[in-house]
Amino acid sequence: MEADNMAGGKEPRRLPVWACIPLFIVILFILLGLYGALARGCLSLIPGGVEACQPDVEARQPGVVGYIILEASMLLAVLTAALPMLRLERRPFSDLGLSLRGHVKGLWYGLLMAILLYLSGFGISLILGEIEVTGFQFEPLELLGSWVFFLLVALFEEILMRGYILGRLLHTTMNKFAALFVSAALFAFMHIFNPEIAFLPMLNLLLAGVLLGASYLYTRNLCFPVSLHLFWNWIQGPILGYQVSGNNFTTSVLTLRMPEENVLNGGAFGFEGSLICTVLMIVCTILIVWWGEKQEAISLAAPRSC
């Protein structure tokens, strides 16, 4: 049952969630194919640009530009798919949660949480001897390019999974935590073909979806999850030198060596494949939900004028 249709018939009747989400995904896949073909056409005009489609090739600057072009086409596709669906459902574009007004602090909180997660996770891994730093290099243009790329990744995945899918589920009578779990499961499934995927990385991707979506339950805004997603990936890969969900997109500031690939350091999948990551994400999710429930309780307890 749709929650929006329960207010005495005042709200216009809309497509049920079981129809609109699959329709949205079909439209998105069509547009991904179309825009992806156009992006690859652009890449063919860039010397070395085709390397962006070959993660095993050592990334150079044209490769970073290629990644940016491909990811920009995916972001354009999800926005283009969302527009007709929102119109069909008679919902404003603001329902995607992209507004900065009143939510700028969420950008800072996302950055802060990403830093704290990696200060803890990277520090624990170093202390336990699960990783070793063997090199250092600083390439500012490559670092800037990777930041832009991961910003596009964060925007695409957060608009898709939290802004549209989770947001749509929250407009139904489904329990909000059940809706969060469904969107997180879809988020994890989206990475099922990543290199080096296994049970623990899939579990952590599910937990990452819960972590990224938890704040959205209470704010209906993407500033915090986009910022956390961006800096999670950027710090993990281009700065610290881990694989990012099994992928190696660009060069990194630090060069890491793992004496042994295991569940404590994440092995070839990167930090997201580690038990340390599992524990940290559970703790952070609990803190976000505790904060959100506390804010809701304060809001409900506040006196309202007639």
Tab-separated table of C-alpha atoms in Angstrom:
chain	number	residue	atom	x	y	z
A	1	MET	CA	0.000	0.000	0.000
A	2	GLU	CA	1.234	3.513	-0.793
A	3	ALA	CA	1.546	5.790	2.207
A	4	ASP	CA	0.817	8.858	0.088
A	5	ASN	CA	-2.638	7.530	-0.811
A	6	MET	CA	-3.846	7.243	2.766
A	7	ALA	CA	-4.615	10.898	3.476
A	8	GLY	CA	-8.320	10.802	2.711
A	9	GLY	CA	-7.798	10.596	-1.059
A	10	LYS	CA	-6.280	14.081	-1.199
A	11	GLU	CA	-3.012	12.869	-2.728
A	12	PRO	CA	-3.076	11.866	-6.428
A	13	ARG	CA	-2.911	8.162	-7.123
A	14	ARG	CA	0.549	7.026	-8.161
A	15	LEU	CA	2.219	3.957	-9.605
A	16	PRO	CA	2.925	1.291	-6.946
A	17	VAL	CA	6.523	0.818	-5.901
A	18	TRP	CA	6.714	-2.667	-7.469
A	19	ALA	CA	6.009	-1.057	-10.846
A	20	CYS	CA	7.922	2.219	-10.734
A	21	ILE	CA	11.285	0.922	-9.474
A	22	PRO	CA	11.620	-1.821	-12.171
A	23	LEU	CA	10.466	0.686	-14.803
A	24	PHE	CA	13.062	3.172	-13.574
A	25	ILE	CA	15.797	0.511	-13.763
A	26	VAL	CA	14.801	-0.470	-17.319
A	27	ILE	CA	14.907	3.168	-18.448
A	28	LEU	CA	18.235	3.614	-16.678
A	29	PHE	CA	19.827	0.603	-18.408
A	30	ILE	CA	18.690	1.854	-21.804
A	31	LEU	CA	20.162	5.281	-21.123
A	32	LEU	CA	23.376	3.798	-19.705
A	33	GLY	CA	23.841	1.930	-22.980
A	34	LEU	CA	23.119	5.011	-25.067
A	35	TYR	CA	25.214	7.485	-23.096
A	36	GLY	CA	27.952	4.883	-22.575
A	37	ALA	CA	28.281	4.446	-26.334
A	38	LEU	CA	28.548	8.208	-26.764
A	39	ALA	CA	31.148	8.393	-23.994
A	40	ARG	CA	33.237	5.641	-25.594
A	41	GLY	CA	33.029	7.526	-28.856
A	42	CYS	CA	34.517	10.523	-27.074
A	43	LEU	CA	37.208	8.314	-25.539
A	44	SER	CA	38.279	7.129	-28.969
A	45	LEU	CA	39.193	10.746	-29.752
A	46	ILE	CA	41.461	11.004	-26.688
A	47	PRO	CA	44.974	9.524	-27.048
A	48	GLY	CA	45.128	6.648	-24.555
A	49	GLY	CA	41.508	7.227	-23.534
A	50	VAL	CA	40.505	3.635	-24.182
A	51	GLU	CA	42.665	2.673	-21.196
A	52	ALA	CA	39.819	3.893	-19.003
A	53	CYS	CA	37.980	0.701	-19.798
A	54	GLN	CA	40.941	-1.485	-18.861
A	55	PRO	CA	41.457	-1.426	-15.066
A	56	ASP	CA	44.597	-3.582	-15.283
A	57	VAL	CA	46.428	-0.996	-17.370
A	58	GLU	CA	48.525	1.390	-15.305
A	59	ALA	CA	46.506	4.619	-15.118
A	60	ARG	CA	47.926	7.745	-16.743
A	61	GLN	CA	46.265	11.165	-16.961
A	62	PRO	CA	44.307	10.377	-20.185
A	63	GLY	CA	43.013	7.276	-18.385
A	64	VAL	CA	41.721	9.390	-15.497
A	65	VAL	CA	39.993	11.700	-17.986
A	66	GLY	CA	38.464	8.641	-19.602
A	67	TYR	CA	37.117	7.385	-16.286
A	68	ILE	CA	35.600	10.810	-15.633
A	69	ILE	CA	33.881	10.856	-19.031
A	70	LEU	CA	32.432	7.368	-18.525
A	71	GLU	CA	31.210	8.118	-15.022
A	72	ALA	CA	29.751	11.460	-16.126
A	73	SER	CA	27.708	9.586	-18.733
A	74	MET	CA	26.371	7.300	-15.979
A	75	LEU	CA	25.433	10.258	-13.785
A	76	LEU	CA	23.659	11.895	-16.724
A	77	ALA	CA	21.795	8.623	-17.353
A	78	VAL	CA	20.486	8.309	-13.790
A	79	LEU	CA	19.345	11.935	-13.747
A	80	THR	CA	17.662	11.571	-17.134
A	81	ALA	CA	15.914	8.375	-15.980
A	82	ALA	CA	14.762	9.957	-12.717
A	83	LEU	CA	13.155	13.005	-14.323
A	84	PRO	CA	10.319	11.258	-16.238
A	85	MET	CA	9.731	8.874	-13.328
A	86	LEU	CA	9.355	11.720	-10.843
A	87	ARG	CA	7.021	13.460	-13.257
A	88	LEU	CA	4.997	10.268	-13.726
A	89	GLU	CA	4.761	9.879	-9.944
A	90	ARG	CA	3.873	13.573	-9.565
A	91	ARG	CA	6.856	14.207	-7.306
A	92	PRO	CA	9.217	17.191	-7.357
A	93	PHE	CA	12.877	16.850	-8.361
A	94	SER	CA	13.763	17.841	-4.788
A	95	ASP	CA	12.588	14.353	-3.716
A	96	LEU	CA	16.000	13.063	-4.853
A	97	GLY	CA	17.536	14.833	-1.869
A	98	LEU	CA	20.101	16.918	-3.751
A	99	SER	CA	19.385	20.225	-2.022
A	100	LEU	CA	22.274	21.918	-0.209
A	101	ARG	CA	20.041	24.320	1.668
A	102	GLY	CA	20.189	23.526	5.355
A	103	HIS	CA	22.315	20.423	4.749
A	104	VAL	CA	25.816	21.761	4.004
A	105	LYS	CA	27.018	20.541	7.385
A	106	GLY	CA	26.245	17.017	6.161
A	107	LEU	CA	29.113	17.400	3.679
A	108	TRP	CA	31.512	18.099	6.527
A	109	TYR	CA	30.129	15.272	8.664
A	110	GLY	CA	30.604	12.838	5.766
A	111	LEU	CA	34.220	13.929	5.348
A	112	LEU	CA	34.810	13.677	9.103
A	113	MET	CA	33.351	10.170	9.319
A	114	ALA	CA	35.440	8.959	6.356
A	115	ILE	CA	38.601	10.342	7.984
A	116	LEU	CA	37.761	8.756	11.350
A	117	LEU	CA	36.977	5.413	9.711
A	118	TYR	CA	40.324	5.287	7.959
A	119	LEU	CA	42.324	6.696	10.847
A	120	SER	CA	40.921	3.802	12.863
A	121	GLY	CA	40.999	1.075	10.206
A	122	PHE	CA	44.346	1.978	8.659
A	123	GLY	CA	45.892	2.534	12.076
A	124	ILE	CA	44.695	-0.826	13.415
A	125	SER	CA	45.959	-2.578	10.278
A	126	LEU	CA	49.395	-0.979	10.669
A	127	ILE	CA	49.610	-1.856	14.367
A	128	LEU	CA	48.626	-5.472	13.668
A	129	GLY	CA	51.205	-5.703	10.886
A	130	GLU	CA	48.528	-6.550	8.292
A	131	ILE	CA	49.797	-3.862	5.924
A	132	GLU	CA	53.121	-2.120	5.346
A	133	VAL	CA	53.806	1.212	3.645
A	134	THR	CA	56.566	0.668	1.088
A	135	GLY	CA	56.461	3.817	-1.020
A	136	PHE	CA	55.258	7.405	-1.403
A	137	GLN	CA	54.521	9.513	-4.459
A	138	PHE	CA	52.579	12.727	-4.914
A	139	GLU	CA	50.989	13.539	-8.262
A	140	PRO	CA	48.565	16.440	-7.683
A	141	LEU	CA	46.846	16.329	-11.086
A	142	GLU	CA	46.245	12.594	-10.792
A	143	LEU	CA	44.930	13.098	-7.255
A	144	LEU	CA	42.600	15.884	-8.375
A	145	GLY	CA	41.362	13.819	-11.322
A	146	SER	CA	40.640	10.847	-9.070
A	147	TRP	CA	38.707	13.148	-6.695
A	148	VAL	CA	36.485	14.323	-9.549
A	149	PHE	CA	35.982	10.722	-10.691
A	150	PHE	CA	34.975	9.492	-7.232
A	151	LEU	CA	32.672	12.504	-6.804
A	152	LEU	CA	30.827	11.387	-9.952
A	153	VAL	CA	30.761	7.788	-8.663
A	154	ALA	CA	29.284	8.936	-5.350
A	155	LEU	CA	26.649	11.117	-7.026
A	156	PHE	CA	25.610	8.372	-9.449
A	157	GLU	CA	25.318	5.602	-6.850
A	158	GLU	CA	23.708	7.767	-4.158
A	159	ILE	CA	21.098	9.271	-6.494
A	160	LEU	CA	20.311	5.789	-7.788
A	161	MET	CA	20.255	3.809	-4.542
A	162	ARG	CA	19.340	6.343	-1.894
A	163	GLY	CA	17.829	9.331	-3.704
A	164	TYR	CA	15.478	7.362	-5.944
A	165	ILE	CA	15.129	3.736	-4.773
A	166	LEU	CA	15.287	4.237	-0.997
A	167	GLY	CA	13.375	7.493	-1.299
A	168	ARG	CA	10.637	5.718	-3.266
A	169	LEU	CA	10.424	2.867	-0.748
A	170	LEU	CA	10.061	5.393	2.072
A	171	HIS	CA	6.928	6.753	0.363
A	172	THR	CA	5.208	3.417	1.037
A	173	THR	CA	3.968	1.796	4.232
A	174	MET	CA	7.123	-0.360	4.368
A	175	ASN	CA	9.060	-0.134	7.625
A	176	LYS	CA	11.905	2.342	7.146
A	177	PHE	CA	14.568	-0.146	8.251
A	178	ALA	CA	13.182	-2.790	5.895
A	179	ALA	CA	13.338	-0.204	3.102
A	180	LEU	CA	16.933	0.576	4.060
A	181	PHE	CA	17.854	-3.121	3.942
A	182	VAL	CA	16.254	-3.598	0.500
A	183	SER	CA	18.115	-0.609	-0.956
A	184	ALA	CA	21.380	-1.783	0.660
A	185	ALA	CA	20.919	-5.283	-0.788
A	186	LEU	CA	20.442	-3.782	-4.261
A	187	PHE	CA	23.543	-1.658	-3.704
A	188	ALA	CA	25.579	-4.757	-2.831
A	189	PHE	CA	24.153	-6.682	-5.800
A	190	MET	CA	25.240	-3.842	-8.104
A	191	HIS	CA	28.869	-4.769	-7.251
A	192	ILE	CA	28.485	-8.530	-7.694
A	193	PHE	CA	30.739	-8.640	-10.767
A	194	ASN	CA	33.568	-6.633	-9.190
A	195	PRO	CA	37.019	-8.254	-9.252
A	196	GLU	CA	37.901	-10.430	-6.246
A	197	ILE	CA	34.316	-10.477	-4.949
A	198	ALA	CA	33.605	-12.992	-2.172
A	199	PHE	CA	31.280	-13.493	0.794
A	200	LEU	CA	32.909	-11.004	3.193
A	201	PRO	CA	33.223	-8.210	0.599
A	202	MET	CA	29.554	-8.744	-0.328
A	203	LEU	CA	28.571	-8.579	3.343
A	204	ASN	CA	30.573	-5.381	3.746
A	205	LEU	CA	28.979	-3.868	0.643
A	206	LEU	CA	25.583	-4.632	2.179
A	207	LEU	CA	26.684	-2.970	5.419
A	208	ALA	CA	28.069	-0.030	3.410
A	209	GLY	CA	24.647	0.399	1.800
A	210	VAL	CA	23.058	0.446	5.262
A	211	LEU	CA	25.658	2.922	6.540
A	212	LEU	CA	25.268	5.245	3.553
A	213	GLY	CA	21.482	5.122	3.691
A	214	ALA	CA	20.997	5.394	7.461
A	215	SER	CA	21.159	9.192	7.593
A	216	TYR	CA	18.755	9.450	4.639
A	217	LEU	CA	16.027	7.863	6.779
A	218	TYR	CA	16.016	10.981	8.937
A	219	THR	CA	17.140	13.806	6.638
A	220	ARG	CA	15.832	12.766	3.180
A	221	ASN	CA	18.998	14.431	1.903
A	222	LEU	CA	22.098	13.109	0.114
A	223	CYS	CA	24.752	15.556	1.354
A	224	PHE	CA	26.068	13.239	4.065
A	225	PRO	CA	26.016	9.960	2.050
A	226	VAL	CA	27.531	11.592	-1.061
A	227	SER	CA	30.331	13.127	1.002
A	228	LEU	CA	30.993	9.919	2.955
A	229	HIS	CA	30.919	7.830	-0.256
A	230	LEU	CA	33.257	10.231	-2.069
A	231	PHE	CA	35.886	10.483	0.648
A	232	TRP	CA	35.583	6.798	1.594
A	233	ASN	CA	36.647	5.815	-1.931
A	234	TRP	CA	39.136	8.631	-2.431
A	235	ILE	CA	41.004	8.132	0.836
A	236	GLN	CA	40.928	4.354	0.418
A	237	GLY	CA	42.372	4.224	-3.102
A	238	PRO	CA	44.243	7.300	-4.392
A	239	ILE	CA	45.589	8.278	-0.959
A	240	LEU	CA	46.153	5.105	1.073
A	241	GLY	CA	46.784	2.730	-1.834
A	242	TYR	CA	44.111	0.076	-1.248
A	243	GLN	CA	42.092	-1.442	-4.055
A	244	VAL	CA	38.662	0.206	-4.242
A	245	SER	CA	36.063	-2.573	-4.222
A	246	GLY	CA	38.551	-4.791	-6.048
A	247	ASN	CA	39.459	-2.114	-8.622
A	248	ASN	CA	42.620	-0.092	-9.148
A	249	PHE	CA	41.643	3.096	-10.968
A	250	THR	CA	44.597	5.437	-10.478
A	251	THR	CA	48.008	5.781	-8.894
A	252	SER	CA	48.103	6.361	-5.130
A	253	VAL	CA	50.043	8.511	-2.690
A	254	LEU	CA	51.048	5.508	-0.572
A	255	THR	CA	52.187	2.134	-1.845
A	256	LEU	CA	51.055	-0.741	0.367
A	257	ARG	CA	52.277	-4.282	0.817
A	258	MET	CA	50.339	-7.025	2.545
A	259	PRO	CA	52.551	-9.702	4.120
A	260	GLU	CA	49.593	-12.047	3.675
A	261	GLU	CA	46.200	-11.512	2.043
A	262	ASN	CA	43.541	-12.377	4.614
A	263	VAL	CA	40.215	-11.279	6.094
A	264	LEU	CA	41.886	-8.757	8.399
A	265	ASN	CA	43.440	-6.641	5.632
A	266	GLY	CA	40.893	-7.353	2.891
A	267	GLY	CA	43.369	-8.862	0.455
A	268	ALA	CA	42.971	-8.015	-3.224
A	269	PHE	CA	39.488	-6.541	-2.713
A	270	GLY	CA	40.839	-3.748	-0.537
A	271	PHE	CA	39.911	-2.483	2.908
A	272	GLU	CA	36.209	-3.120	2.154
A	273	GLY	CA	36.964	-6.833	2.207
A	274	SER	CA	38.244	-6.821	5.797
A	275	LEU	CA	36.729	-7.727	9.156
A	276	ILE	CA	38.095	-4.471	10.549
A	277	CYS	CA	35.902	-2.644	8.044
A	278	THR	CA	32.910	-4.787	9.058
A	279	VAL	CA	33.188	-3.804	12.716
A	280	LEU	CA	33.764	-0.105	12.005
A	281	MET	CA	30.757	0.148	9.669
A	282	ILE	CA	28.457	-1.527	12.199
A	283	VAL	CA	29.598	0.880	14.925
A	284	CYS	CA	29.136	3.943	12.685
A	285	THR	CA	25.701	2.794	11.530
A	286	ILE	CA	24.558	2.305	15.132
A	287	LEU	CA	25.747	5.838	15.954
A	288	ILE	CA	23.870	7.337	12.991
A	289	VAL	CA	20.644	5.507	13.851
A	290	TRP	CA	20.996	6.485	17.522
A	291	TRP	CA	21.430	10.126	16.467
A	292	GLY	CA	18.510	9.961	14.050
A	293	GLU	CA	16.123	8.366	16.521
A	294	LYS	CA	17.134	10.922	19.139
A	295	GLN	CA	16.435	13.791	16.720
A	296	GLU	CA	13.058	12.305	15.822
A	297	ALA	CA	12.167	11.949	19.501
A	298	ILE	CA	13.117	15.585	20.141
A	299	SER	CA	11.074	16.694	17.142
A	300	LEU	CA	7.990	14.745	18.275
A	301	ALA	CA	8.326	16.065	21.819
A	302	ALA	CA	8.587	19.702	20.722
A	303	PRO	CA	5.381	21.717	21.323
A	304	ARG	CA	3.519	22.755	18.179
A	305	SER	CA	1.543	25.947	17.763
A	306	CYS	CA	-2.097	25.706	16.732
